[in-house]
Amino acid sequence: MLQDKRVLLIIGGGIAAYKALDLIRRLRERGVHLRAILTKAGGEFITPLSVASLTGEKVYTDLFSLTDEAEMGHIRLSREADLVLVVPATADLMASMAHGIARDLATTALLATDKPVMIAPSMNVQMWNHPATQRNLRTLEGDGILRVGPGSGDLACGEVGDGRLADVMDIVAAADRFFDRAMVANRPLAGKRALVTAGPTHEAIDPVRYIANRSSGKQGYAIAEALAALGAETILVSGPTTLPDPAAVTTVRINSAREMLAACEAALPADVAVCVAAVADWRMADDAAQKIKKNGGAPPMLNLVENPDILATLSSRAKDRPALVVGFAAETEKVIEHARAKLGRKGCDWIVANDVSPATGIMGGDDNTVHLVSRAGIEDWPPASKADVARRLAQRIADHLKEPTA
Ligand code: CTP
């Protein structure tokens, strides 16, 4: 969880400041990018040089340093992090945070940050138990500040009780848990499986000719990518396209409708299926083994049979029917009317309908205007890029799987 995360470490002035050096090492071993602010008091216990040597970065110490402000600035410093860690958080730092006091670089960055802050308090037991510190603690908790420790035991001052800095590995674990929780919140489809069909299918007439629908595959690929970005294990079954495989998606390339159906059935079970493919409705009853020659005669009669309907087949499965089956309706007139009829005919849960008349430029283009048709009603979505439509649909799917509506 910690790999490539950016942490701003604020080192306060307490005897436990030296443990911040070990913390830096442990976080760096786990791939964390660290920047550090050393308070003036912190600098009485450890040196900027040792902090810089371990973080591999310049150490920031002074709010009024011309070079620091020109190079980085306290606002940027406080924002370019995924988490701000205060170790050790002294009684003085906690009081400043609770009261919004910004008198040096550390306290100014803590006031200016828009990122989550986690404190690891460390102080004498009487200071920790003092009503003022406990009041400040409650204020900080009310402000959403995260906390690890303090622990209890022998204190550096010779007294015994609460106030020991949490073990370095406990601070590492708390940071790890924080990123784990953040990831779950950002990835609502984690643990879910998604199946997406996209592109056209090619139905062979003979070894050189085929029947196909127009389809670039762009919308379907964008949907597969958006579902994967929300954490779904995503399988994209794609007909022939010129698009590269989307990131973090298992792409299965097929040619014909029957191959697409077989690949979809092999991909089950899935929590959601989104059928975006422009499947050819018909195929040859018998495709010719050799190229059909003109030979100057009449054009050949194409003896066609209907292809399996993948959307309808997935929707009507007794076993392993995905909890949510979504179809697309590419129409050139009476968009909503046809979409509603399709919803009933195919037995799916939602239809994403769009007008693909040549004048709209949707076919092959980068933008789309869609309507989400379900038994609960119709949502008209504003014109957007295919990527945005995909992201909105993926989020809508995540919301639905969490709390099914219609
Ligand atoms: N679909 C499918 N398999 C097929 C035909 C269509 O899975 N053999 C899916 C498409 O992926 C889409 C939906 O069904 O999600 C609607 O496709 P469309 O071509 O608009 O519907 P058709 O059933 O072909 O209806 P019509 O040609 O009458 O408009």
Short mmCIF file of C-alpha atoms and ligand atoms in Angstrom, two decimals:
data_model
loop_
_atom_site.label_atom_id
_atom_site.label_comp_id
_atom_site.label_asym_id
_atom_site.label_seq_id
_atom_site.Cartn_x
_atom_site.Cartn_y
_atom_site.Cartn_z
CA MET A 1 0.00 0.00 0.00
CA LEU A 2 2.85 2.39 0.73
CA GLN A 3 4.66 1.99 -2.59
CA ASP A 4 4.96 5.37 -4.39
CA LYS A 5 2.89 7.23 -1.80
CA ARG A 6 4.01 10.78 -0.98
CA VAL A 7 4.34 11.61 2.69
CA LEU A 8 5.20 14.95 4.25
CA LEU A 9 6.86 14.21 7.60
CA ILE A 10 6.85 16.97 10.21
CA ILE A 11 9.39 16.29 12.94
CA GLY A 12 8.60 18.02 16.22
CA GLY A 13 10.98 18.86 19.05
CA GLY A 14 10.95 16.01 21.52
CA ILE A 15 13.41 13.43 22.71
CA ALA A 16 11.65 10.90 20.44
CA ALA A 17 12.66 12.95 17.38
CA TYR A 18 15.53 10.52 16.79
CA LYS A 19 12.98 7.77 16.15
CA ALA A 20 11.75 9.79 13.17
CA LEU A 21 15.04 8.84 11.50
CA ASP A 22 14.23 5.14 11.81
CA LEU A 23 10.69 5.86 10.58
CA ILE A 24 12.11 7.54 7.48
CA ARG A 25 14.19 4.44 6.76
CA ARG A 26 11.24 2.08 7.20
CA LEU A 27 8.97 4.17 5.00
CA ARG A 28 11.63 4.54 2.32
CA GLU A 29 12.20 0.77 2.31
CA ARG A 30 8.50 0.47 1.43
CA GLY A 31 8.75 2.83 -1.53
CA VAL A 32 7.41 6.01 0.11
CA HIS A 33 8.54 9.36 -1.31
CA LEU A 34 9.29 11.51 1.71
CA ARG A 35 9.73 15.20 2.25
CA ALA A 36 10.48 16.43 5.75
CA ILE A 37 9.99 19.62 7.74
CA LEU A 38 12.18 19.81 10.81
CA THR A 39 10.90 22.28 13.42
CA LYS A 40 13.37 24.54 15.19
CA ALA A 41 12.86 22.50 18.37
CA GLY A 42 13.24 19.26 16.38
CA GLY A 43 16.57 20.61 15.15
CA GLU A 44 17.77 20.66 18.76
CA PHE A 45 17.53 16.87 18.81
CA ILE A 46 18.49 15.75 15.30
CA THR A 47 20.23 17.55 12.46
CA PRO A 48 18.85 18.53 9.06
CA LEU A 49 21.78 16.67 7.53
CA SER A 50 20.76 13.31 9.00
CA VAL A 51 17.14 13.85 7.88
CA ALA A 52 18.24 14.86 4.37
CA SER A 53 20.62 11.89 4.11
CA LEU A 54 17.79 9.48 4.90
CA THR A 55 14.97 11.09 2.88
CA GLY A 56 17.28 11.79 -0.08
CA GLU A 57 15.56 15.20 -0.31
CA LYS A 58 16.20 18.70 0.90
CA VAL A 59 14.91 19.30 4.45
CA TYR A 60 12.64 22.29 4.98
CA THR A 61 13.08 24.22 8.20
CA ASP A 62 12.29 27.89 7.78
CA LEU A 63 9.07 29.67 6.84
CA PHE A 64 10.93 32.83 5.97
CA SER A 65 13.71 31.23 3.95
CA LEU A 66 13.93 32.93 0.56
CA THR A 67 15.39 29.87 -1.11
CA ASP A 68 12.84 27.45 0.37
CA GLU A 69 9.90 29.66 -0.59
CA ALA A 70 11.24 30.25 -4.10
CA GLU A 71 11.98 26.56 -4.69
CA MET A 72 8.91 25.02 -3.09
CA GLY A 73 6.72 27.33 -0.99
CA HIS A 74 4.88 26.25 2.12
CA ILE A 75 1.57 25.86 0.29
CA ARG A 76 2.96 23.46 -2.31
CA LEU A 77 4.89 21.60 0.34
CA SER A 78 1.69 21.03 2.28
CA ARG A 79 -0.34 19.97 -0.75
CA GLU A 80 2.06 17.75 -2.68
CA ALA A 81 1.59 14.84 -0.31
CA ASP A 82 -0.93 12.04 0.08
CA LEU A 83 -0.55 12.12 3.85
CA VAL A 84 1.01 14.49 6.40
CA LEU A 85 2.64 12.65 9.31
CA VAL A 86 3.59 14.51 12.51
CA VAL A 87 6.22 12.49 14.40
CA PRO A 88 6.74 13.20 17.22
CA ALA A 89 3.67 15.36 17.76
CA THR A 90 4.59 17.42 20.81
CA ALA A 91 2.07 19.03 23.18
CA ASP A 92 3.04 22.36 21.62
CA LEU A 93 2.42 21.17 18.05
CA MET A 94 -0.93 19.65 19.03
CA ALA A 95 -1.93 22.91 20.73
CA SER A 96 -0.95 24.94 17.66
CA MET A 97 -2.90 22.59 15.39
CA ALA A 98 -5.97 22.68 17.64
CA HIS A 99 -5.95 26.49 17.69
CA GLY A 100 -4.94 27.12 14.10
CA ILE A 101 -1.73 28.84 15.05
CA ALA A 102 0.74 29.23 12.19
CA ARG A 103 3.94 30.67 13.53
CA ASP A 104 6.58 28.62 11.72
CA LEU A 105 6.90 26.42 8.63
CA ALA A 106 5.54 23.25 10.29
CA THR A 107 2.45 24.87 11.82
CA THR A 108 1.81 26.94 8.68
CA ALA A 109 1.98 23.81 6.49
CA LEU A 110 -0.39 22.03 8.90
CA LEU A 111 -2.87 24.88 8.60
CA ALA A 112 -2.46 25.18 4.83
CA THR A 113 -2.73 21.50 3.96
CA ASP A 114 -5.81 20.01 2.34
CA LYS A 115 -4.51 16.48 2.90
CA PRO A 116 -5.18 13.98 5.71
CA VAL A 117 -2.96 14.47 8.76
CA MET A 118 -1.84 11.72 11.16
CA ILE A 119 -0.14 12.54 14.45
CA ALA A 120 2.02 10.31 16.66
CA PRO A 121 2.03 12.15 20.01
CA SER A 122 5.00 11.92 22.34
CA MET A 123 5.41 13.80 25.62
CA ASN A 124 5.67 13.50 29.38
CA VAL A 125 2.75 11.69 31.04
CA GLN A 126 1.61 14.80 32.93
CA MET A 127 1.68 16.86 29.76
CA TRP A 128 -0.36 14.19 27.98
CA ASN A 129 -2.91 13.95 30.79
CA HIS A 130 -3.15 17.71 31.26
CA PRO A 131 -6.70 18.93 30.62
CA ALA A 132 -5.37 21.35 28.01
CA THR A 133 -3.72 18.58 25.97
CA GLN A 134 -6.77 16.34 26.32
CA ARG A 135 -8.98 19.25 25.22
CA ASN A 136 -6.75 19.84 22.23
CA LEU A 137 -6.84 16.15 21.43
CA ARG A 138 -10.63 16.16 21.33
CA THR A 139 -10.57 19.21 19.07
CA LEU A 140 -8.13 17.50 16.74
CA GLU A 141 -10.22 14.32 16.68
CA GLY A 142 -13.25 16.44 15.85
CA ASP A 143 -11.26 17.95 13.00
CA GLY A 144 -10.65 14.47 11.59
CA ILE A 145 -6.97 14.27 12.51
CA LEU A 146 -5.79 10.65 12.60
CA ARG A 147 -3.70 9.43 15.51
CA VAL A 148 -1.37 6.58 16.32
CA GLY A 149 -0.36 6.15 19.98
CA PRO A 150 0.90 7.28 22.35
CA GLY A 151 1.91 4.09 24.08
CA SER A 152 2.44 3.57 27.77
CA GLY A 153 5.60 2.68 29.68
CA ASP A 154 8.93 4.15 30.79
CA LEU A 155 9.34 7.68 29.51
CA ALA A 156 12.63 9.38 28.68
CA CYS A 157 12.07 11.82 31.55
CA GLY A 158 12.15 8.93 34.06
CA GLU A 159 8.42 8.90 34.74
CA VAL A 160 6.08 6.06 33.80
CA GLY A 161 2.73 6.28 32.00
CA ASP A 162 1.10 7.38 28.76
CA GLY A 163 3.10 9.54 26.40
CA ARG A 164 5.58 7.20 24.70
CA LEU A 165 5.84 7.60 20.97
CA ALA A 166 4.15 4.64 19.26
CA ASP A 167 6.60 2.02 18.00
CA VAL A 168 8.00 2.96 14.62
CA MET A 169 6.54 -0.18 13.03
CA ASP A 170 3.13 0.67 14.50
CA ILE A 171 3.33 4.08 12.81
CA VAL A 172 4.26 2.38 9.52
CA ALA A 173 1.31 -0.01 9.95
CA ALA A 174 -1.07 2.89 10.69
CA ALA A 175 0.05 4.69 7.52
CA ASP A 176 -0.38 1.47 5.58
CA ARG A 177 -3.91 0.99 6.94
CA PHE A 178 -4.74 4.58 6.05
CA PHE A 179 -3.75 4.04 2.41
CA ASP A 180 -5.53 0.68 2.37
CA ARG A 181 -8.79 2.31 3.50
CA ALA A 182 -8.31 5.19 1.06
CA MET A 183 -7.85 2.68 -1.72
CA VAL A 184 -11.03 0.81 -0.85
CA ALA A 185 -12.93 4.11 -0.86
CA ASN A 186 -11.49 4.98 -4.29
CA ARG A 187 -12.05 1.51 -5.66
CA PRO A 188 -15.69 0.69 -4.95
CA LEU A 189 -15.61 -2.22 -7.42
CA ALA A 190 -12.68 -3.98 -5.73
CA GLY A 191 -13.55 -7.68 -5.43
CA LYS A 192 -16.12 -7.48 -8.25
CA ARG A 193 -15.83 -9.02 -11.71
CA ALA A 194 -16.93 -7.15 -14.82
CA LEU A 195 -17.45 -8.45 -18.35
CA VAL A 196 -17.54 -6.03 -21.30
CA THR A 197 -18.11 -6.75 -24.99
CA ALA A 198 -16.88 -4.25 -27.55
CA GLY A 199 -16.13 -3.67 -31.20
CA PRO A 200 -17.75 -5.31 -34.20
CA THR A 201 -17.85 -8.99 -35.01
CA HIS A 202 -16.70 -10.27 -38.39
CA GLU A 203 -18.76 -13.04 -39.95
CA ALA A 204 -16.90 -14.80 -42.72
CA ILE A 205 -18.50 -15.05 -46.15
CA ASP A 206 -15.43 -16.74 -47.49
CA PRO A 207 -11.72 -16.58 -46.51
CA VAL A 208 -11.40 -12.94 -47.74
CA ARG A 209 -14.83 -11.36 -47.21
CA TYR A 210 -16.95 -10.78 -44.14
CA ILE A 211 -20.15 -9.19 -42.84
CA ALA A 212 -19.73 -6.61 -40.07
CA ASN A 213 -21.35 -3.64 -38.33
CA ARG A 214 -19.62 -0.29 -38.02
CA SER A 215 -17.90 0.01 -34.64
CA SER A 216 -14.64 1.58 -33.50
CA GLY A 217 -14.77 -0.10 -30.09
CA LYS A 218 -13.92 3.20 -28.37
CA GLN A 219 -16.92 3.35 -26.03
CA GLY A 220 -16.62 -0.28 -24.94
CA TYR A 221 -12.87 -0.02 -24.34
CA ALA A 222 -13.38 3.15 -22.30
CA ILE A 223 -16.01 1.37 -20.18
CA ALA A 224 -13.70 -1.59 -19.55
CA GLU A 225 -10.93 0.79 -18.52
CA ALA A 226 -13.25 2.80 -16.24
CA LEU A 227 -14.55 -0.35 -14.51
CA ALA A 228 -10.97 -1.55 -13.96
CA ALA A 229 -9.99 1.86 -12.59
CA LEU A 230 -12.70 1.48 -9.93
CA GLY A 231 -11.12 -1.83 -8.93
CA ALA A 232 -13.16 -4.40 -10.88
CA GLU A 233 -11.39 -7.44 -12.28
CA THR A 234 -12.39 -6.73 -15.87
CA ILE A 235 -12.55 -8.99 -18.91
CA LEU A 236 -13.02 -7.31 -22.27
CA VAL A 237 -14.21 -9.56 -25.09
CA SER A 238 -13.44 -7.61 -28.21
CA GLY A 239 -14.10 -8.07 -31.88
CA PRO A 240 -11.50 -6.81 -34.38
CA THR A 241 -10.49 -3.18 -33.67
CA THR A 242 -7.40 -1.06 -34.15
CA LEU A 243 -7.33 -0.07 -30.46
CA PRO A 244 -4.61 -1.22 -28.05
CA ASP A 245 -5.63 -3.41 -25.08
CA PRO A 246 -6.85 -1.12 -22.26
CA ALA A 247 -4.71 -0.86 -19.13
CA ALA A 248 -5.35 -3.31 -16.26
CA VAL A 249 -7.95 -5.24 -18.27
CA THR A 250 -7.82 -8.85 -19.54
CA THR A 251 -8.60 -8.53 -23.24
CA VAL A 252 -9.82 -11.55 -25.19
CA ARG A 253 -9.78 -11.02 -28.96
CA ILE A 254 -12.34 -12.87 -31.06
CA ASN A 255 -13.76 -12.54 -34.58
CA SER A 256 -17.29 -13.85 -34.80
CA ALA A 257 -20.47 -13.56 -32.72
CA ARG A 258 -20.32 -17.21 -31.79
CA GLU A 259 -16.74 -16.82 -30.58
CA MET A 260 -17.81 -13.72 -28.62
CA LEU A 261 -20.59 -15.67 -26.89
CA ALA A 262 -18.26 -18.56 -26.04
CA ALA A 263 -15.65 -16.15 -24.61
CA CYS A 264 -18.32 -14.36 -22.55
CA GLU A 265 -19.69 -17.61 -21.14
CA ALA A 266 -16.16 -18.73 -20.29
CA ALA A 267 -15.64 -15.44 -18.42
CA LEU A 268 -18.60 -16.01 -16.06
CA PRO A 269 -19.36 -15.63 -13.23
CA ALA A 270 -19.37 -11.84 -13.29
CA ASP A 271 -21.15 -9.27 -11.14
CA VAL A 272 -21.86 -7.03 -14.09
CA ALA A 273 -21.92 -7.50 -17.86
CA VAL A 274 -21.90 -4.51 -20.20
CA CYS A 275 -22.61 -5.44 -23.82
CA VAL A 276 -21.35 -2.64 -26.01
CA ALA A 277 -20.35 -4.73 -29.04
CA ALA A 278 -21.99 -4.10 -32.38
CA VAL A 279 -22.59 -7.78 -33.02
CA ALA A 280 -23.40 -8.73 -36.62
CA ASP A 281 -26.99 -9.92 -36.62
CA TRP A 282 -26.46 -12.57 -39.29
CA ARG A 283 -23.80 -14.97 -40.45
CA MET A 284 -23.54 -17.29 -43.41
CA ALA A 285 -25.37 -20.56 -42.98
CA ASP A 286 -22.24 -22.14 -44.47
CA ASP A 287 -19.21 -19.94 -45.14
CA ALA A 288 -17.31 -20.93 -48.27
CA ALA A 289 -14.05 -22.75 -47.71
CA GLN A 290 -12.56 -21.13 -50.86
CA LYS A 291 -12.79 -17.58 -52.16
CA ILE A 292 -16.06 -17.15 -54.10
CA LYS A 293 -15.17 -16.29 -57.72
CA LYS A 294 -17.20 -13.90 -59.87
CA ASN A 295 -16.78 -15.99 -62.99
CA GLY A 296 -18.88 -13.42 -64.88
CA GLY A 297 -22.14 -14.93 -63.57
CA ALA A 298 -24.90 -13.62 -61.28
CA PRO A 299 -23.88 -12.37 -57.80
CA PRO A 300 -23.97 -15.17 -55.24
CA MET A 301 -26.99 -15.51 -52.98
CA LEU A 302 -25.93 -15.19 -49.35
CA ASN A 303 -27.80 -17.70 -47.29
CA LEU A 304 -27.87 -16.07 -43.83
CA VAL A 305 -28.86 -17.33 -40.40
CA GLU A 306 -29.30 -15.28 -37.25
CA ASN A 307 -26.45 -14.99 -34.78
CA PRO A 308 -26.88 -15.69 -31.08
CA ASP A 309 -27.87 -12.62 -29.11
CA ILE A 310 -25.16 -12.31 -26.47
CA LEU A 311 -26.96 -9.70 -24.37
CA ALA A 312 -30.20 -11.69 -24.32
CA THR A 313 -28.35 -14.94 -23.60
CA LEU A 314 -26.49 -13.43 -20.63
CA SER A 315 -29.68 -11.81 -19.34
CA SER A 316 -31.70 -15.02 -19.39
CA ARG A 317 -29.15 -17.39 -17.89
CA ALA A 318 -30.55 -19.44 -15.03
CA LYS A 319 -27.06 -20.06 -13.66
CA ASP A 320 -24.47 -17.32 -13.21
CA ARG A 321 -26.62 -14.48 -14.51
CA PRO A 322 -24.64 -11.32 -13.66
CA ALA A 323 -26.42 -9.25 -10.97
CA LEU A 324 -26.51 -6.36 -13.42
CA VAL A 325 -26.71 -6.74 -17.20
CA VAL A 326 -26.36 -3.58 -19.27
CA GLY A 327 -26.99 -3.30 -23.00
CA PHE A 328 -26.50 -0.52 -25.51
CA ALA A 329 -28.97 0.63 -28.10
CA ALA A 330 -27.52 2.40 -31.07
CA GLU A 331 -30.52 3.94 -32.81
CA THR A 332 -31.10 6.36 -35.62
CA GLU A 333 -34.68 7.34 -34.70
CA LYS A 334 -37.19 7.06 -31.80
CA VAL A 335 -34.23 6.43 -29.53
CA ILE A 336 -36.07 6.11 -26.20
CA GLU A 337 -38.98 4.14 -27.62
CA HIS A 338 -36.66 1.60 -29.23
CA ALA A 339 -34.46 1.45 -26.13
CA ARG A 340 -37.46 0.68 -23.92
CA ALA A 341 -38.60 -2.05 -26.27
CA LYS A 342 -35.07 -3.47 -26.31
CA LEU A 343 -34.94 -3.50 -22.51
CA GLY A 344 -38.01 -5.76 -22.45
CA ARG A 345 -36.98 -7.90 -25.41
CA LYS A 346 -33.45 -8.58 -24.21
CA GLY A 347 -34.33 -9.02 -20.53
CA CYS A 348 -31.41 -6.85 -19.41
CA ASP A 349 -31.52 -4.38 -16.49
CA TRP A 350 -30.37 -1.16 -18.15
CA ILE A 351 -30.03 0.07 -21.69
CA VAL A 352 -27.66 2.88 -22.55
CA ALA A 353 -29.26 4.44 -25.59
CA ASN A 354 -27.70 6.80 -28.07
CA ASP A 355 -28.56 8.35 -31.39
CA VAL A 356 -26.01 7.24 -33.95
CA SER A 357 -27.46 9.05 -36.97
CA PRO A 358 -24.53 10.14 -39.17
CA ALA A 359 -25.24 13.80 -38.31
CA THR A 360 -24.41 13.20 -34.63
CA GLY A 361 -20.81 12.13 -35.40
CA ILE A 362 -21.01 9.63 -32.53
CA MET A 363 -20.09 6.61 -34.63
CA GLY A 364 -16.29 6.51 -34.62
CA GLY A 365 -16.10 9.90 -32.86
CA ASP A 366 -14.80 10.71 -29.37
CA ASP A 367 -18.01 12.14 -27.85
CA ASN A 368 -21.36 10.65 -26.97
CA THR A 369 -24.80 11.72 -25.72
CA VAL A 370 -26.63 8.92 -23.95
CA HIS A 371 -29.80 8.14 -22.04
CA LEU A 372 -29.82 5.53 -19.30
CA VAL A 373 -33.06 3.58 -19.61
CA SER A 374 -34.13 1.23 -16.83
CA ARG A 375 -37.40 0.03 -15.40
CA ALA A 376 -37.13 2.87 -12.89
CA GLY A 377 -37.16 5.52 -15.61
CA ILE A 378 -34.90 7.47 -17.92
CA GLU A 379 -31.85 9.57 -17.16
CA ASP A 380 -30.71 11.99 -19.87
CA TRP A 381 -26.98 12.46 -19.55
CA PRO A 382 -25.37 15.60 -20.96
CA PRO A 383 -23.07 15.38 -24.00
CA ALA A 384 -19.64 14.18 -22.87
CA SER A 385 -16.52 12.45 -24.11
CA LYS A 386 -16.77 8.68 -24.42
CA ALA A 387 -14.23 8.47 -21.57
CA ASP A 388 -16.49 10.60 -19.33
CA VAL A 389 -19.59 8.60 -20.24
CA ALA A 390 -17.59 5.47 -19.36
CA ARG A 391 -16.50 6.88 -15.99
CA ARG A 392 -20.03 7.97 -15.14
CA LEU A 393 -21.45 4.60 -16.10
CA ALA A 394 -18.77 2.75 -14.08
CA GLN A 395 -19.57 4.87 -11.02
CA ARG A 396 -23.31 4.28 -11.54
CA ILE A 397 -22.64 0.53 -11.73
CA ALA A 398 -20.57 0.70 -8.51
CA ASP A 399 -23.39 2.57 -6.73
CA HIS A 400 -25.95 0.06 -7.97
CA LEU A 401 -23.95 -3.00 -6.92
CA LYS A 402 -23.61 -1.47 -3.46
CA GLU A 403 -27.30 -0.58 -3.18
CA PRO A 404 -29.39 -2.13 -5.96
CA THR A 405 -32.26 0.08 -7.13
CA ALA A 406 -34.14 -0.75 -10.29
N1 CTP B 1 -26.33 -7.53 -28.93
C1 CTP B 1 -25.75 -8.74 -28.62
N2 CTP B 1 -25.76 -9.75 -29.50
C2 CTP B 1 -26.35 -9.61 -30.68
C3 CTP B 1 -26.97 -8.40 -31.04
C4 CTP B 1 -26.94 -7.37 -30.13
O1 CTP B 1 -25.19 -8.86 -27.52
N3 CTP B 1 -26.35 -10.63 -31.53
C5 CTP B 1 -26.35 -6.46 -27.95
C6 CTP B 1 -25.47 -5.29 -28.28
O2 CTP B 1 -24.17 -5.46 -27.76
C7 CTP B 1 -26.22 -4.15 -27.57
C8 CTP B 1 -27.66 -4.58 -27.67
O3 CTP B 1 -27.65 -5.96 -27.89
O4 CTP B 1 -25.91 -4.10 -26.22
C9 CTP B 1 -28.44 -3.91 -28.73
O5 CTP B 1 -27.85 -4.07 -29.97
P1 CTP B 1 -28.58 -3.59 -31.29
O6 CTP B 1 -27.75 -3.98 -32.45
O7 CTP B 1 -28.98 -2.17 -31.14
O8 CTP B 1 -29.87 -4.46 -31.19
P2 CTP B 1 -30.50 -5.54 -32.05
O9 CTP B 1 -30.90 -6.66 -31.18
O10 CTP B 1 -29.61 -5.88 -33.20
O11 CTP B 1 -31.81 -4.81 -32.50
P3 CTP B 1 -32.20 -4.03 -33.84
O12 CTP B 1 -31.22 -4.49 -34.88
O13 CTP B 1 -33.58 -4.45 -34.07
O14 CTP B 1 -32.08 -2.58 -33.48
#
